[in-house]
PDB file of C-alpha atoms in Angstrom:
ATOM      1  CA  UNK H   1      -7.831   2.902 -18.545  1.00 44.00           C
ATOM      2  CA  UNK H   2      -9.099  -0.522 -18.298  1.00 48.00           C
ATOM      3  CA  UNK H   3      -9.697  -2.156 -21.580  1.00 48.00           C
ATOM      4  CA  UNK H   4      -6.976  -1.865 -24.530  1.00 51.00           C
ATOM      5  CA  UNK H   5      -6.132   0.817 -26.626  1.00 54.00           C
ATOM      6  CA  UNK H   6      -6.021  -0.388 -30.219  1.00 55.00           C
ATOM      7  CA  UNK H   7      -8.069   0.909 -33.286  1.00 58.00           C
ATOM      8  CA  UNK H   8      -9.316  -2.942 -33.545  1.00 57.00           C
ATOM      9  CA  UNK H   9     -11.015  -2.276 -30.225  1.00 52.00           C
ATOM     10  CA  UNK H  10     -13.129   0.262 -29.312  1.00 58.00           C
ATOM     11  CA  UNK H  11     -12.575   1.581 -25.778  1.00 59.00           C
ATOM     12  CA  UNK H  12     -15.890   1.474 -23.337  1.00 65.00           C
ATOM     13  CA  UNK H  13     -14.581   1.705 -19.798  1.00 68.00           C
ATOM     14  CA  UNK H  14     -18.082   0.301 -18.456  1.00 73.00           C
ATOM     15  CA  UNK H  15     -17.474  -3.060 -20.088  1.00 79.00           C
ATOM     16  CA  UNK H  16     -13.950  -3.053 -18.837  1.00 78.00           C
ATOM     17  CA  UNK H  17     -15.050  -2.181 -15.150  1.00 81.00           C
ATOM     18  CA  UNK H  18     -17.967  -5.116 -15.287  1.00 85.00           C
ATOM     19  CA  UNK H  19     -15.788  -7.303 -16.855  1.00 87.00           C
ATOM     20  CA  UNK H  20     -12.841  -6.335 -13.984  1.00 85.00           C
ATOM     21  CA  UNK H  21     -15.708  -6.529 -11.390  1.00 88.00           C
ATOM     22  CA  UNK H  22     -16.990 -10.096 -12.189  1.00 89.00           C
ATOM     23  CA  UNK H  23     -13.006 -11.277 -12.507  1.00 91.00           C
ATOM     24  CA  UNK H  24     -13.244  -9.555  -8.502  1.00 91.00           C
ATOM     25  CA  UNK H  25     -16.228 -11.876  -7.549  1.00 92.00           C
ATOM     26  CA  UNK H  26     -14.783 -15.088  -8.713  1.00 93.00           C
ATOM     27  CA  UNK H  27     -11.728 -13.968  -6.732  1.00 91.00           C
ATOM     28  CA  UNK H  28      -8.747 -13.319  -9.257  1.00 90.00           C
ATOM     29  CA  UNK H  29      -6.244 -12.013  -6.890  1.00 91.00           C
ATOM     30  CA  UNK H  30      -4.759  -9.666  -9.967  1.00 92.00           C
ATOM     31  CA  UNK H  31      -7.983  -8.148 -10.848  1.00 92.00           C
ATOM     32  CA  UNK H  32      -8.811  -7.523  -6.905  1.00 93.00           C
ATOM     33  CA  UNK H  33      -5.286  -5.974  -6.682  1.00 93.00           C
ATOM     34  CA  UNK H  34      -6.451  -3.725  -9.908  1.00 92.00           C
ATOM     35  CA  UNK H  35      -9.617  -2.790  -8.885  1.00 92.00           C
ATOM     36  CA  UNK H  36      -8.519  -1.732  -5.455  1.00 93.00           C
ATOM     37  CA  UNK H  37      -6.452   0.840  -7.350  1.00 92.00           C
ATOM     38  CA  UNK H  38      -9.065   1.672  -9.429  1.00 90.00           C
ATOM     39  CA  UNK H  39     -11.140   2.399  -6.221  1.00 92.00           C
ATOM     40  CA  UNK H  40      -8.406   4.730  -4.609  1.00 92.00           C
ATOM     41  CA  UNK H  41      -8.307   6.815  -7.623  1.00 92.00           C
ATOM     42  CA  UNK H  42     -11.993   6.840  -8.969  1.00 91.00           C
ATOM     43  CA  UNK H  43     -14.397   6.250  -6.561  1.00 90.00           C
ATOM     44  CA  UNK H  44     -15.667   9.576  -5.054  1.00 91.00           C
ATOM     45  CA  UNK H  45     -15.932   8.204  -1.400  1.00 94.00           C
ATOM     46  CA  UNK H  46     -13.321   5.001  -1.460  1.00 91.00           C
ATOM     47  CA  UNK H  47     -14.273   2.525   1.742  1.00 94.00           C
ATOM     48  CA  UNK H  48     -10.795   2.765   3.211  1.00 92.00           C
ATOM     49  CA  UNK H  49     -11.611  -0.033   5.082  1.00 94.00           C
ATOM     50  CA  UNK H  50     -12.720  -2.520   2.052  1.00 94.00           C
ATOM     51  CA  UNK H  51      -9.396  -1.109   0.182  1.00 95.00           C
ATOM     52  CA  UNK H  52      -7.490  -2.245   3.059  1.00 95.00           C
ATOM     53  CA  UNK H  53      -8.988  -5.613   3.399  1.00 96.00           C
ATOM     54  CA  UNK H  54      -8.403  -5.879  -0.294  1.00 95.00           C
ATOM     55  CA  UNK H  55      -4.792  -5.087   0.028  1.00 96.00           C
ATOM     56  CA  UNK H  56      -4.376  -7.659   2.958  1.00 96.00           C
ATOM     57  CA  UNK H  57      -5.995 -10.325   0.778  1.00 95.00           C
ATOM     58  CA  UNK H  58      -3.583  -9.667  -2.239  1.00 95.00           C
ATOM     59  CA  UNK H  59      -0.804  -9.611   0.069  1.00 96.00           C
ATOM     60  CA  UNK H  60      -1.222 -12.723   1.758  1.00 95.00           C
ATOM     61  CA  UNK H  61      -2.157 -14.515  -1.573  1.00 95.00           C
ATOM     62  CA  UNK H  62       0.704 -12.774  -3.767  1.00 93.00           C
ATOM     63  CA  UNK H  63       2.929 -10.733  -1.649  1.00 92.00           C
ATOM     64  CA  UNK H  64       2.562  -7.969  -4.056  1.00 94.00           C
ATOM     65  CA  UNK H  65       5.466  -5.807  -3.496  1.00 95.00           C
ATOM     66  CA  UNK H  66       2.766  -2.641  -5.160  1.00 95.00           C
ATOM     67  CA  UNK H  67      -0.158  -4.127  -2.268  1.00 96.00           C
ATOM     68  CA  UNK H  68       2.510  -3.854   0.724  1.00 97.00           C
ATOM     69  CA  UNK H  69       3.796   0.044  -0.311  1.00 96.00           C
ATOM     70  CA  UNK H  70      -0.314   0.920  -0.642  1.00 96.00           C
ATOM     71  CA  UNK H  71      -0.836  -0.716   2.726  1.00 96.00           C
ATOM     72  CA  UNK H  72       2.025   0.719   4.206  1.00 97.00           C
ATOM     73  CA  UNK H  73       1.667   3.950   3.195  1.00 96.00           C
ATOM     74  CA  UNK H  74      -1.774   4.282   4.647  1.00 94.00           C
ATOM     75  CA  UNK H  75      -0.953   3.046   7.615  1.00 94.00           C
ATOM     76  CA  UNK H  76       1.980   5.446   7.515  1.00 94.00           C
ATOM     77  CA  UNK H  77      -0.366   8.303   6.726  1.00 92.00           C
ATOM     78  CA  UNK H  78      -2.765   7.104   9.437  1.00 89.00           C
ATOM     79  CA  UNK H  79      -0.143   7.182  11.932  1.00 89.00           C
ATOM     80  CA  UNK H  80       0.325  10.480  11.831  1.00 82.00           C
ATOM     81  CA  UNK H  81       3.623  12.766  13.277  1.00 73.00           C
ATOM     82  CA  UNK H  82       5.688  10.660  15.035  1.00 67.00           C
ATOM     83  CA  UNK H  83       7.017  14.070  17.287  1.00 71.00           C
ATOM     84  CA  UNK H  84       6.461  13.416  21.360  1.00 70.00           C
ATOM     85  CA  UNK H  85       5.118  16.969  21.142  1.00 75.00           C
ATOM     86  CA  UNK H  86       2.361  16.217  18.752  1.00 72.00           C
ATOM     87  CA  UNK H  87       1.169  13.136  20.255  1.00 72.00           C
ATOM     88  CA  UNK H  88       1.033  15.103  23.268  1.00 78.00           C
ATOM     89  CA  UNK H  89      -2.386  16.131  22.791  1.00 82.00           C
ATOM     90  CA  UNK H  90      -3.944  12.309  21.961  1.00 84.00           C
ATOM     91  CA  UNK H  91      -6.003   9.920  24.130  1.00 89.00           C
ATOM     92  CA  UNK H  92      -4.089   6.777  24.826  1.00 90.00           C
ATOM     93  CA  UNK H  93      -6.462   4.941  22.580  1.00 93.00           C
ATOM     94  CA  UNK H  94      -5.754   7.341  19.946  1.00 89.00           C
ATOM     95  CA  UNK H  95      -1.746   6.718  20.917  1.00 88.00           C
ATOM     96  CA  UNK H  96      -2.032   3.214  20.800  1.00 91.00           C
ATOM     97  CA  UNK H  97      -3.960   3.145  17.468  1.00 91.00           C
ATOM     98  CA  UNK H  98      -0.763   5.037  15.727  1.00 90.00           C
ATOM     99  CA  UNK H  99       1.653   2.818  17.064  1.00 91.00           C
ATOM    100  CA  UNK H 100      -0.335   0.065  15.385  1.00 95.00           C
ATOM    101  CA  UNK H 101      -0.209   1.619  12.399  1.00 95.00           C
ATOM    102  CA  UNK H 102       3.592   2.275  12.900  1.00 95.00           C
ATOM    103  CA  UNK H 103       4.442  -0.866  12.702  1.00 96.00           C
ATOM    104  CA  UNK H 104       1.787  -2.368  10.219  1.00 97.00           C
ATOM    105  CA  UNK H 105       3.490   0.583   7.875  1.00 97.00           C
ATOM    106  CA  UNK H 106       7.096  -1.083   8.988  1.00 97.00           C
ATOM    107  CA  UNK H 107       5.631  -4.628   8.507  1.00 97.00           C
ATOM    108  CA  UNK H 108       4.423  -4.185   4.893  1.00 97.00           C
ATOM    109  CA  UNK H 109       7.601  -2.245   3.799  1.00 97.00           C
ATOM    110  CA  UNK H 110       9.610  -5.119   5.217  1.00 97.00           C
ATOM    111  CA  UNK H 111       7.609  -7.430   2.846  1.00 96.00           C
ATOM    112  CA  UNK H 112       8.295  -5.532   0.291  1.00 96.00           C
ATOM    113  CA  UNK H 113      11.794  -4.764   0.647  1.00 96.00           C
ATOM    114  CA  UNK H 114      12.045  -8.655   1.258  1.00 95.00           C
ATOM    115  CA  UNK H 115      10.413  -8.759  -1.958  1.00 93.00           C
ATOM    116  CA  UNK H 116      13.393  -6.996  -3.762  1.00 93.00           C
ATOM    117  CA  UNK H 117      11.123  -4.149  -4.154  1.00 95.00           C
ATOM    118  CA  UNK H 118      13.533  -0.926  -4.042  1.00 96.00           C
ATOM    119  CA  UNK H 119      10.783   1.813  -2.611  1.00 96.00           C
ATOM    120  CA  UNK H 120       9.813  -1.063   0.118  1.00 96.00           C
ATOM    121  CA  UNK H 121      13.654  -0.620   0.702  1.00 97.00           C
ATOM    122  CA  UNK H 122      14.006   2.864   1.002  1.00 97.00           C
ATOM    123  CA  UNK H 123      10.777   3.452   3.376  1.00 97.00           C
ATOM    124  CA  UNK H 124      12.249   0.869   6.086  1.00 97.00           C
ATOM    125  CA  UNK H 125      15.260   2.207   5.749  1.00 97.00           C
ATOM    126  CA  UNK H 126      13.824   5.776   6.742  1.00 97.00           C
ATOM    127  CA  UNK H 127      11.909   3.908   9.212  1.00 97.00           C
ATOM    128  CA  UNK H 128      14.867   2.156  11.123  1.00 98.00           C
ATOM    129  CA  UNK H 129      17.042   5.513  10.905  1.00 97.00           C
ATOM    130  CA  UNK H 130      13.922   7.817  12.365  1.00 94.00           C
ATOM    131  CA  UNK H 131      12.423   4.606  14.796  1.00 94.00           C
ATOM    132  CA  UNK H 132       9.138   4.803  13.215  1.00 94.00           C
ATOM    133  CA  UNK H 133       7.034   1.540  13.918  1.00 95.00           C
ATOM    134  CA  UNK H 134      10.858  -0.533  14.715  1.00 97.00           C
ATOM    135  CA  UNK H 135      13.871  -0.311  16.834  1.00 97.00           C
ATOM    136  CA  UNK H 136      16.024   3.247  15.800  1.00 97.00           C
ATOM    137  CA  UNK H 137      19.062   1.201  13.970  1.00 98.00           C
ATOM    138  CA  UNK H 138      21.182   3.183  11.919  1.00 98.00           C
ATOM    139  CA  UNK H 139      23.709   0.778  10.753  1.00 98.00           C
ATOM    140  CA  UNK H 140      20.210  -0.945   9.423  1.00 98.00           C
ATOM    141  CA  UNK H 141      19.099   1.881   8.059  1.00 97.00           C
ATOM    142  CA  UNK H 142      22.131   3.057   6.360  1.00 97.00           C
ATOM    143  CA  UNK H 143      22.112  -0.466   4.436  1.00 97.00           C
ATOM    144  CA  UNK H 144      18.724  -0.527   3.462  1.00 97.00           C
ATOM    145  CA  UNK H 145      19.075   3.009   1.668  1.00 97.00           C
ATOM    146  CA  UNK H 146      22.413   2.348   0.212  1.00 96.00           C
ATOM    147  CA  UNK H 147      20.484  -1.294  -0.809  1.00 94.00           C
ATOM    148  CA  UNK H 148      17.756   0.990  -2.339  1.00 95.00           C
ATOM    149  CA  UNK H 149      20.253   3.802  -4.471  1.00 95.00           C
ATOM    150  CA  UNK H 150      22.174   1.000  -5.894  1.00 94.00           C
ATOM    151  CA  UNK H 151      19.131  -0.326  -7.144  1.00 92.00           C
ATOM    152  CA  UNK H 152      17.654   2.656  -8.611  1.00 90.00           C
ATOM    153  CA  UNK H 153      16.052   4.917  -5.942  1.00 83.00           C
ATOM    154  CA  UNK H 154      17.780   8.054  -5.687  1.00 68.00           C
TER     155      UNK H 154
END
């Protein structure tokens, strides 16, 4: 839902999104953060690209602990299996695309963790314990999770 709730105001989502989309043009980092969401969920095709830029932009401006986990976790997703056996089958270009993306997803958990954020936490914890875009460190990893569970996550 973008505009409020209360019997005093009646709800029209199409002035909330033009309202949202004209806070997006004059650059309100919040509202770009927002509307990227709004994208991932709504929009029938979302420009993965655009929503990534987006993301990048909030992070750098904000370091929205929410921006980094989105970023992350596409560039987890977009990484694909991390088993020798299934990237068997890839070109190298292919190979060295997911190892970017292994450790953009281990960069933007790290800024969130860094952040205090608790899920940021527990994903680069995972990360360091399975080597997934960093250096396989257990004693790391065991820290970050137990960081994480005292905080909430688990």
């Amino acid at each position: 839902m973008i505009e409020g709730t209360s019997d005093k105001v009646q709800h029209n989502e199409n002035k909330g999104l033009n309202w949202l989309k004209v806070a997006v043009k004059k650059g309100h980092m919040l509202s770009i953060e927002y509307k990227t969401y709004w994208d991932i969920r709504f929009e029938r095709r979302p420009n993965l690209e655009k929503i990534k830029e987006n993301l990048e932009r909030v992070i750098e401006d904000t370091k929205s602990p929410k921006a980094c986990n989105t970023l992350a976790e596409l560039n987890h997703a977009s990484a694909g299996n991390s088993n020798p056996a299934a990237l068997a089958h890839l070109t190298p270009e292919a190979k060295e695309a997911a190892e970017k993306a292994k450790v953009l997803a281990a960069k933007y958990y790290l800024t969130s963790s860094e952040g205090g954020d608790i899920v940021g936490s527990h994903w680069l914890g995972v990360f360091y314990h399975e080597g997934f875009g960093v250096n396989k460190n257990v004693t790391k990893a065991v820290e970050l999770l137990e960081k994480a569970a005292k905080e909430g996550n688990g």
